[in-house]
XYZ file of C-alpha atoms in Angstrom:
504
model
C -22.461 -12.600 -24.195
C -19.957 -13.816 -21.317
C -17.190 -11.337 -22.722
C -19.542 -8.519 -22.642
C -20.269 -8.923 -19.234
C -16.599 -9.159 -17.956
C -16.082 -5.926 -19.717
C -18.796 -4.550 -18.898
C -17.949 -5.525 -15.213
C -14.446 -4.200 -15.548
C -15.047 -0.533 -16.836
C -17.192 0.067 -13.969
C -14.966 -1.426 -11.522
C -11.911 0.689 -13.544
C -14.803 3.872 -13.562
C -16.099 3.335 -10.191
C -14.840 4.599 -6.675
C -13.139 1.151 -6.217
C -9.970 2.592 -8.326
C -7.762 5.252 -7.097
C -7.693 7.444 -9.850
C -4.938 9.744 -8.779
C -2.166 7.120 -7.839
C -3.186 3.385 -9.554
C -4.239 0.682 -7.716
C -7.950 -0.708 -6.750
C -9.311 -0.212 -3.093
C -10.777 -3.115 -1.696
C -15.068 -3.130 -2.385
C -17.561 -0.658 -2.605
C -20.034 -0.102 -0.223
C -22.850 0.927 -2.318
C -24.664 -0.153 -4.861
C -23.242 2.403 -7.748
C -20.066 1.419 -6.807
C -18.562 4.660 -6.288
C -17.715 4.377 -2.245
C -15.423 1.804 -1.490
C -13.951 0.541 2.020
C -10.337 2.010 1.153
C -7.919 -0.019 1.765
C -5.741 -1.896 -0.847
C -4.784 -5.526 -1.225
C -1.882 -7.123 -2.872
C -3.927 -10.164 -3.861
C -6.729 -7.526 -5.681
C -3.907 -5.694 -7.607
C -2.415 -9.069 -8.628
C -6.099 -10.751 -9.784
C -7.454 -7.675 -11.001
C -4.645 -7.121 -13.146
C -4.859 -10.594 -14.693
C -8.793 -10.175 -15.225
C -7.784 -6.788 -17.093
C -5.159 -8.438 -19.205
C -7.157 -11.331 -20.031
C -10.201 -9.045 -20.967
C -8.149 -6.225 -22.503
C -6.739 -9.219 -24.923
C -10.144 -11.236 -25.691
C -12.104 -7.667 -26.483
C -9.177 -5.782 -28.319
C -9.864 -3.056 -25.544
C -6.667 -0.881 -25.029
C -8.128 1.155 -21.910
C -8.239 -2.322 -19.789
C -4.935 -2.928 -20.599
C -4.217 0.669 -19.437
C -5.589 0.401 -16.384
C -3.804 -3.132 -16.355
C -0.407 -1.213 -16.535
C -1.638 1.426 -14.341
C -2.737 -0.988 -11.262
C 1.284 -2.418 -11.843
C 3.051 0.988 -11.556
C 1.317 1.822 -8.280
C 2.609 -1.779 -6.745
C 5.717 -1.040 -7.822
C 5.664 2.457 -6.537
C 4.029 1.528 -2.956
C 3.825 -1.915 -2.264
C 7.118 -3.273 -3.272
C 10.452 -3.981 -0.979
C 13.501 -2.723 -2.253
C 14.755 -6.175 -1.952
C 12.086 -7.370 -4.709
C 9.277 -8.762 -2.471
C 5.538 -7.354 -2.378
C 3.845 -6.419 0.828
C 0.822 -7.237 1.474
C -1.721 -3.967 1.967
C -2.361 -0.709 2.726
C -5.112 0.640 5.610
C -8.102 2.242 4.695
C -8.204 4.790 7.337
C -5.335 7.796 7.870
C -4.789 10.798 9.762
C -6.550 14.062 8.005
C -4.445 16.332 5.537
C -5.168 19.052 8.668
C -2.456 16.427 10.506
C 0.425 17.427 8.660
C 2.177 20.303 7.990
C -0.431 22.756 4.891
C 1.816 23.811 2.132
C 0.583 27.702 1.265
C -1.798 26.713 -1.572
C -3.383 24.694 0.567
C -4.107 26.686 3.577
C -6.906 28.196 2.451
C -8.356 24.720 0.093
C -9.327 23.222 3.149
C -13.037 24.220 3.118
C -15.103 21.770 4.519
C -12.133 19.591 6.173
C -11.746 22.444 8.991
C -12.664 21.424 12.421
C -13.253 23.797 15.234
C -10.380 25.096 16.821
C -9.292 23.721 20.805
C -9.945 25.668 23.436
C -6.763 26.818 25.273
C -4.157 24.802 26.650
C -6.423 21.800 25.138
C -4.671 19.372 23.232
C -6.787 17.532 20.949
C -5.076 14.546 18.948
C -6.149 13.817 15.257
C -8.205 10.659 14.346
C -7.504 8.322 11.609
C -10.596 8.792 9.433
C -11.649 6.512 6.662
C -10.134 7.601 2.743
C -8.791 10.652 4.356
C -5.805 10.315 2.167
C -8.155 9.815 -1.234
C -10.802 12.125 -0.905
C -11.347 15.734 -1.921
C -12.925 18.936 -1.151
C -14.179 20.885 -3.836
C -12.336 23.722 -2.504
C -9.449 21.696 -2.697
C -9.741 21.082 -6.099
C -10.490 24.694 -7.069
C -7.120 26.226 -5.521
C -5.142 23.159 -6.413
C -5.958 22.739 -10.300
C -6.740 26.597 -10.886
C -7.881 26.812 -14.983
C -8.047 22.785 -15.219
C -10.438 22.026 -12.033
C -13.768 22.834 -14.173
C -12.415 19.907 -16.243
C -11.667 18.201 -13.252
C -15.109 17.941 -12.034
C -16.819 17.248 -14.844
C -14.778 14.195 -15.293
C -14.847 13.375 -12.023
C -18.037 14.033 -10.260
C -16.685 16.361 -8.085
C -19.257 18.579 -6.156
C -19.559 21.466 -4.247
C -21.629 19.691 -1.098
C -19.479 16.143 -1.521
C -20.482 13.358 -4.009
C -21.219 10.247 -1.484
C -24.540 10.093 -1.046
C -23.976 6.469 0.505
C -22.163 7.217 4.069
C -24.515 6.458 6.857
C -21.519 7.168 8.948
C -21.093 10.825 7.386
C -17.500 10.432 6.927
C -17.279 11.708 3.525
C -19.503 14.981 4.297
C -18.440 17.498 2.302
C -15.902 15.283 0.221
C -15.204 13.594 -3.196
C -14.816 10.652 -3.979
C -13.217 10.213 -7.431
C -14.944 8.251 -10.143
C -15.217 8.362 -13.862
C -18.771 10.719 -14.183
C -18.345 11.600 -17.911
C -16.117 10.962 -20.796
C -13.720 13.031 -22.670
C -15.610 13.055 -25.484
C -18.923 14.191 -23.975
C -16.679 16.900 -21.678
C -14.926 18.231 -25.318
C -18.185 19.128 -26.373
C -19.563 20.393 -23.724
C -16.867 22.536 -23.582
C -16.451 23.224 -26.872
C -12.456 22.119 -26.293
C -11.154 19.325 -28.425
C -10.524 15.751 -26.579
C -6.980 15.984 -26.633
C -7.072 19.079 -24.980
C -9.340 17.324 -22.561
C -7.144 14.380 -22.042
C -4.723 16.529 -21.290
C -5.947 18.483 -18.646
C -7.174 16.112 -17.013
C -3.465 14.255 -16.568
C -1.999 17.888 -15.612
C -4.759 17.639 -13.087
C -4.098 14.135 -12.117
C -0.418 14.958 -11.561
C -0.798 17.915 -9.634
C -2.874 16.222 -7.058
C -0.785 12.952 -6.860
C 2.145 15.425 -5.949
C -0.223 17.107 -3.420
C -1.420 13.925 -2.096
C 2.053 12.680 -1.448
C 2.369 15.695 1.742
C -0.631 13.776 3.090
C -0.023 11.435 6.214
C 0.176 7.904 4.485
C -1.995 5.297 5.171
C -0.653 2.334 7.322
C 1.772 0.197 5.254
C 1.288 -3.522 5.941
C 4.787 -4.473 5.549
C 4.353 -8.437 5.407
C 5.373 -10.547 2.489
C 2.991 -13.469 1.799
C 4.274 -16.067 -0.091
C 0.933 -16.585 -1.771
C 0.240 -13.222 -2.268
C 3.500 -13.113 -4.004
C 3.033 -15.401 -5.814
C -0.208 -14.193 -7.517
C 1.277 -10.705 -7.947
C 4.387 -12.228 -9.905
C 2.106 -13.827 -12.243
C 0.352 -10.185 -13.006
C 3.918 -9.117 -13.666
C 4.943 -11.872 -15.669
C 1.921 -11.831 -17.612
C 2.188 -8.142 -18.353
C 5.513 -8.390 -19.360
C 4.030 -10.630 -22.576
C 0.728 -8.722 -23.137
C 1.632 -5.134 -22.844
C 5.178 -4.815 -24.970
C 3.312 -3.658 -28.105
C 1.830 -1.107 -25.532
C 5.104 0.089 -23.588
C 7.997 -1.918 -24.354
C 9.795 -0.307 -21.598
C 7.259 -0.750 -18.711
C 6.328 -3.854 -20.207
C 10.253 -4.753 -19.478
C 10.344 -3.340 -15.574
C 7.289 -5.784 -15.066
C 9.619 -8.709 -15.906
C 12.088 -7.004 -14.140
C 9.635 -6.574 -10.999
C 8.344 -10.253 -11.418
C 11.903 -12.034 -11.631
C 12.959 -9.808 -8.168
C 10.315 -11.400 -6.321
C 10.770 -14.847 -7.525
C 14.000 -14.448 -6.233
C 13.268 -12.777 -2.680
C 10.254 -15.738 -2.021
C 12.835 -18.359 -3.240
C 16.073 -17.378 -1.256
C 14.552 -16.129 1.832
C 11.491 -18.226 2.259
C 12.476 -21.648 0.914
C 14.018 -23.429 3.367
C 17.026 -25.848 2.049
C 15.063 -29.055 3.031
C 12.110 -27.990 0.743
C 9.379 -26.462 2.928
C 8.189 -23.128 1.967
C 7.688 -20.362 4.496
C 4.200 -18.116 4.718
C 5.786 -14.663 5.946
C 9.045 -12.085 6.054
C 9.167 -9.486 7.728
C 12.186 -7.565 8.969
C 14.394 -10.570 8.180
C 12.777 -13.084 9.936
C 10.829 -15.247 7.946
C 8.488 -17.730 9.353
C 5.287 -20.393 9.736
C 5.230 -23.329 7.283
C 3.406 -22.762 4.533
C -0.164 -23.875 3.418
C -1.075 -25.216 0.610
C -2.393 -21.873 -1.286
C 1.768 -20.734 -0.470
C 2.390 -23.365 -2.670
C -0.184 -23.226 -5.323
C 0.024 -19.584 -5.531
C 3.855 -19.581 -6.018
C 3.746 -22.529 -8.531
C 1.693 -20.363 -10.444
C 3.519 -17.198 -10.304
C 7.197 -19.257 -11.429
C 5.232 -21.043 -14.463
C 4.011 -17.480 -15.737
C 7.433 -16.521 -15.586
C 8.803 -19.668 -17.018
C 6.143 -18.365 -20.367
C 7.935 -15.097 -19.822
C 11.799 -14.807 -19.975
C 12.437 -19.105 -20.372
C 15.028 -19.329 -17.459
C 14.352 -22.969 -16.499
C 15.173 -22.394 -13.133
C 11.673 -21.088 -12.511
C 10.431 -24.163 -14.116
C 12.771 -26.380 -12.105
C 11.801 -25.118 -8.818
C 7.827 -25.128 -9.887
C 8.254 -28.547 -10.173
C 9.896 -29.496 -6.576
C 7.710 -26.838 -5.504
C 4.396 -28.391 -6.737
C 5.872 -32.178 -5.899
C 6.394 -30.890 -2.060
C 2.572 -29.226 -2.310
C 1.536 -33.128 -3.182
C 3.211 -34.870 -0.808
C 2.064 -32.410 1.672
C -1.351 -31.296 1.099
C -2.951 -33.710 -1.474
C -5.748 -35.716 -0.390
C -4.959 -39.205 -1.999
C -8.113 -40.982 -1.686
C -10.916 -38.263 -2.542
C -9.037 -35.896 -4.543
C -7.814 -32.322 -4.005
C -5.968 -30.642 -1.515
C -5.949 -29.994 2.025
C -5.250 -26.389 3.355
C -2.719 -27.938 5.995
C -0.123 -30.437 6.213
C -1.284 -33.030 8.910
C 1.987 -32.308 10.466
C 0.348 -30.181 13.651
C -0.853 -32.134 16.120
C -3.115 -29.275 17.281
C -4.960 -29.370 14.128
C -7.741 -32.082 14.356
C -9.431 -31.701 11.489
C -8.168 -31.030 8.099
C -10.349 -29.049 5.867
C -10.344 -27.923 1.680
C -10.740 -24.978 0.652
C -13.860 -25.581 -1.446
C -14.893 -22.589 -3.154
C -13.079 -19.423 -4.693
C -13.608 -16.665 -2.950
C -11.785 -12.710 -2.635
C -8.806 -15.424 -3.177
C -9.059 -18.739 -5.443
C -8.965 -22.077 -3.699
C -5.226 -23.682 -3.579
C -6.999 -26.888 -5.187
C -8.202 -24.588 -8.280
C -4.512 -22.863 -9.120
C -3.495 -26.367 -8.258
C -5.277 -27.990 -11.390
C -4.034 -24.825 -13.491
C -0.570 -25.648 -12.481
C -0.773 -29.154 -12.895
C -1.823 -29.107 -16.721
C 0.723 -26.500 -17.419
C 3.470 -28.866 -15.938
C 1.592 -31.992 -18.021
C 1.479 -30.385 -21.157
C 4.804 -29.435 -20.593
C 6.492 -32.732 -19.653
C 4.237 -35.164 -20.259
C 4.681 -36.883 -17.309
C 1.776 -39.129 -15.930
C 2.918 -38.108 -11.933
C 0.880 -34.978 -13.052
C -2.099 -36.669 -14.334
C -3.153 -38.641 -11.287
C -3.943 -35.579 -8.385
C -5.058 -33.773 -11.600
C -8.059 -36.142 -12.575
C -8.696 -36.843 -8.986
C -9.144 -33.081 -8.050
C -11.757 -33.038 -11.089
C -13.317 -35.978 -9.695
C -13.660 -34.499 -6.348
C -15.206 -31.170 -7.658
C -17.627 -32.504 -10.266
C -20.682 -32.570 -8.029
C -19.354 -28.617 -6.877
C -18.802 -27.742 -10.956
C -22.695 -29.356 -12.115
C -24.524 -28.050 -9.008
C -22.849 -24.893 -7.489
C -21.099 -23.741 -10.751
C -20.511 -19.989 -9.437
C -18.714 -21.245 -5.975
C -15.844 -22.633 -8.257
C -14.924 -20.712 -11.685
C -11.360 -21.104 -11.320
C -11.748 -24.769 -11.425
C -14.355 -24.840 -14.100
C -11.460 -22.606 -16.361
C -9.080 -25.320 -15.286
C -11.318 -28.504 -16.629
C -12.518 -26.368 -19.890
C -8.839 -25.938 -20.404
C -8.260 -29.702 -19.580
C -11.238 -30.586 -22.061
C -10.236 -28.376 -24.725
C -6.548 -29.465 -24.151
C -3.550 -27.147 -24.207
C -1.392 -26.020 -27.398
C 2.558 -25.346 -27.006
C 4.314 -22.480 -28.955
C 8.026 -23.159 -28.664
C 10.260 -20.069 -30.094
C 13.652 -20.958 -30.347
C 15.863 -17.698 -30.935
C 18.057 -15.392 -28.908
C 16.484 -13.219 -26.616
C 15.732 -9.439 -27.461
C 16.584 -10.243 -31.115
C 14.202 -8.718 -33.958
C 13.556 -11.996 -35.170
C 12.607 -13.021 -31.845
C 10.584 -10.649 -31.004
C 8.597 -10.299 -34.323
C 7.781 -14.449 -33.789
C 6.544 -13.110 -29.807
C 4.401 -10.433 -31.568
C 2.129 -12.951 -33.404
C 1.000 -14.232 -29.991
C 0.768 -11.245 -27.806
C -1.208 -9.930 -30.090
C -4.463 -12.430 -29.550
C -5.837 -14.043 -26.246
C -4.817 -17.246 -26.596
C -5.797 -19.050 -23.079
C -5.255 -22.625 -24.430
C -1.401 -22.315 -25.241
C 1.478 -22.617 -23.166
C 4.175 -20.244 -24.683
C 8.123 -22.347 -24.397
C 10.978 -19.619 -24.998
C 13.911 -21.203 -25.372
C 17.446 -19.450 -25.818
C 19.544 -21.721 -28.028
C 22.761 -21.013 -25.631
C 20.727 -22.196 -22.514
C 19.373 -25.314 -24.090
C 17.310 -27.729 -20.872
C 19.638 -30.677 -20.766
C 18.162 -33.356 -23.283
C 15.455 -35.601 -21.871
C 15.023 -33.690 -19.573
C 11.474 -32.128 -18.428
C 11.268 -30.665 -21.755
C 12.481 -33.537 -23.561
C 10.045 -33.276 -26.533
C 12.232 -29.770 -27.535
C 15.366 -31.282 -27.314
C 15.284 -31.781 -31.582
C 13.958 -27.829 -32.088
C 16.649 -25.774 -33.453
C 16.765 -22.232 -35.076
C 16.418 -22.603 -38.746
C 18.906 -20.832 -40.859
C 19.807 -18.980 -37.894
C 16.831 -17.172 -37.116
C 14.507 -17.624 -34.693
C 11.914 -20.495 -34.668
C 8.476 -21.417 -33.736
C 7.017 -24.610 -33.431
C 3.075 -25.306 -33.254
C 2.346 -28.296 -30.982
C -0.460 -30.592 -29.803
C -0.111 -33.205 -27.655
C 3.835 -33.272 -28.382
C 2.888 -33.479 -31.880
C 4.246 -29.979 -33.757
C 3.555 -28.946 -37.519
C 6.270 -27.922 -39.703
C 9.144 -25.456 -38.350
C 8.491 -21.835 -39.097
C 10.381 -17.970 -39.231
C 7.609 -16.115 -41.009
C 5.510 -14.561 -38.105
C 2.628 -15.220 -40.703
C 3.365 -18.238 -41.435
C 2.884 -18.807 -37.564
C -0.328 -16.981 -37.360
C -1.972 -19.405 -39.794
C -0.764 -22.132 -38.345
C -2.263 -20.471 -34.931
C -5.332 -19.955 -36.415
């Protein structure tokens, strides 16, 4: 069925060559049909969607090793790609100068095996070139003097061959070279080796570790040092999201991805919000710049609400909503429906276009209708309705004839159809009552709810944009959850059961 196929999908993208199985992180596409070359270099926006496909997946299938890779994929952008003042940038290069262009440590001066080049003539000074996954790719030489007992282990797992593994490079860059991806599983290395799978599993992270920490005296790839609003946006959703899947999983990581998610909110809103409203596209070295477009907006709409689901600091939710009202007045397309990529505002632009399918990014209009029925369902308020059923309007002859150019806006209107579900908890946060309440609904994929934490000492101000709370109290003085439906909730509840049946 449909889930099979994403999962199915996922594990080989996860298995493939597209992930970097030393340091976390996918690599951009794969340029062959088994999907075990990519072109190397990594995107912010594919760690940020990937990650929510994993989570989503990893939930709906009960599959632990998605989420794995989920939390994997995060700890690299937090290594790598994030600013120390809480932003993202935006990539990495593909291409990097050779291992031979720095410094060899001593157990790698002889490893080198089919990575030696011919030595310059005299008084001939020949500078390195940047080759293609020279900072991911392996010699089996390499991997022999680097992993000593473990590298049989290694390869098996691996791939890894004496004569290179990439029979797809019509370029012959990878000549002689590995490219990592997932060639058998523990289980069928244990008993081929007669070893048992922990023992396995445990080689193969010594062996993972040791060539992460060799990797790292490698020249770097070519940081892209950019913040993109958008980009930003998306990857602070990932975060967010993480932080409320993965707890059961690592309730310490799954706390430095809120931690990670919150910084960034707060770098894109006090550095690239300008007082009078407008969004900026791009920081860099303190300058940031270019009015945004309407994907800035959309994507950082989306990022804030996630968060709002996350830790309940209305502030998120407060600026999501001025945020999303200046995306309207900007960008929205009143009479047909949907929204324009630019404002109308340059006179140099003479023709305003939509972004009409999702592509390697989704279209602003698509995280636009997301956005807008998560700020409906949680106000109520009709200003939401109106670009919302225009947008569908506008896309219904893309949704019944070209279904596959626009899936994020089919989710959106079979979330629209279906209708969305709020969960408000009322209870301290941290608390074991709280958290055993939080439990019940990380613990199912549950895409048709909109989770409401509210801390009794930080109450929204009553009728305000989450006026139909403004009666919920803790009961007894524990935490609380209330079921709704169209504003309508069943019977207060502290018994995390109790909520699950009501869930159903």
């Amino acid at each position: 069925d449909a889930l099979e196929m994403v999962v199915a999908t996922l594990e080989a993208m996860a298995n493939g060559g597209m992930r970097d199985h030393v340091g976390g992180g996918f690599h951009r596409y794969s340029v062959d049909r088994m999907w075990r070359v990519p072109h190397f270099e990594k995107m912010l926006y594919d760690q940020a969607q990937i990650t929510l496909a994993l989570l989503e997946a990893g939930q709906a299938a009960g599959r632990e090793e998605l989420l794995e890779v989920a939390a994997d994929t995060l700890r690299y952008v937090q290594r790598d790609l994030a600013d120390e003042k809480g932003g993202f940038y935006s990539a990495e290069d593909a291409d990097s100068l050779p291992p031979e262009a720095s410094p060899p440590q001593p157990e790698q001066v002889q490893a080198r095996g089919a990575r030696d080049e011919v030595s310059p003539k005299p008084g001939e000074v020949r500078a390195p070139a940047k080759a293609e996954g020279a900072f991911y790719t392996w010699s089996d030489r390499e991997i022999g003097l680097l992993l000593g007992a473990d590298a049989e282990i290694f390869r098996m797992r691996f791939g890894v061959r004496p004569d290179g593994n990439a029979p797809s490079d019509p370029q012959g860059e990878f000549a002689g070279l590995n490219v990592l991806h997932v060639a058998q599983s523990v289980e069928e290395i244990g008993r081929a080796t007669g070893r048992p799978p922990e023992d396995v599993a445990e080689s193969i992270d010594r062996s993972r570790r040791a060539l992460f920490e060799a990797r790292s005296r490698r020249p770097r790839p070519h940081l892209d040092d950019k913040v993109l609003a958008a980009w930003n946006g998306l990857m602070i959703a990932a975060f967010a999201r993480a932080a409320r899947v993965l707890p059961g999983n690592d309730a310490a990581f799954a706390h430095s991805c809120l931690r990670s998610a919150q910084g960034a909110a707060r770098f894109v809103l006090d550095t690239m919000w300008r007082p009078d409203g407008t969004l900026l596209r791009r920081y860099r070295d303190g300058d940031a710049s270019i009015e945004g477009y309407a994907e800035d907006y959309a994507f950082l709409v989306f990022g804030l609400l996630e968060l709002f689901q996350s830790d309940g600091d209305l502030s998120w939710l407060d600026c999501a909503l001025e945020l999303q009202r200046r995306q309207d007045a900007l960008f929205a397309d009143e009479n047909a429906g949907g929204w324009f990529s630019t404002a109308g505002t340059d006179g140099s632009v003479l023709l305003r276009l939509k972004e009409e399918y999702d592509g390697a990014e989704r279209s602003a209009s698509s995280v636009a209708a997301f956005n807008l029925l998560t700020l409906f369902h949680l106000s109520g308020r009709s200003e939401f309705q109106g670009p919302l059923d225009r947008a569908f309007r506008y896309f219904g002859n893309h949704m019944t004839n070209l279904p596959s150019a626009v899936p994020m806006m089919l989710a959106a209107f079979s979330m629209h159809a279906a209708g969305l579900g709020q969960v408000v908890i009322v209870g301290r946060p941290g608390t074991p009552d709280t958290l055993d309440l939080e439990r019940v609904l990380e613990r199912r994929y549950r895409p048709f709810l909109i989770r409401i934490p509210l801390d009794p000492e930080r109450r929204p101000a009553p009728g305000g944009v989450l006026s139909f709370t403004d009666a919920m109290k803790m009961m007894s003085g524990r935490a609380t959850a209330y079921v709704c439906r169209d504003f309508s909730c069943q019977l207060p509840t502290t018994d995390p059961a109790e909520l699950e049946r009501q869930l159903g």
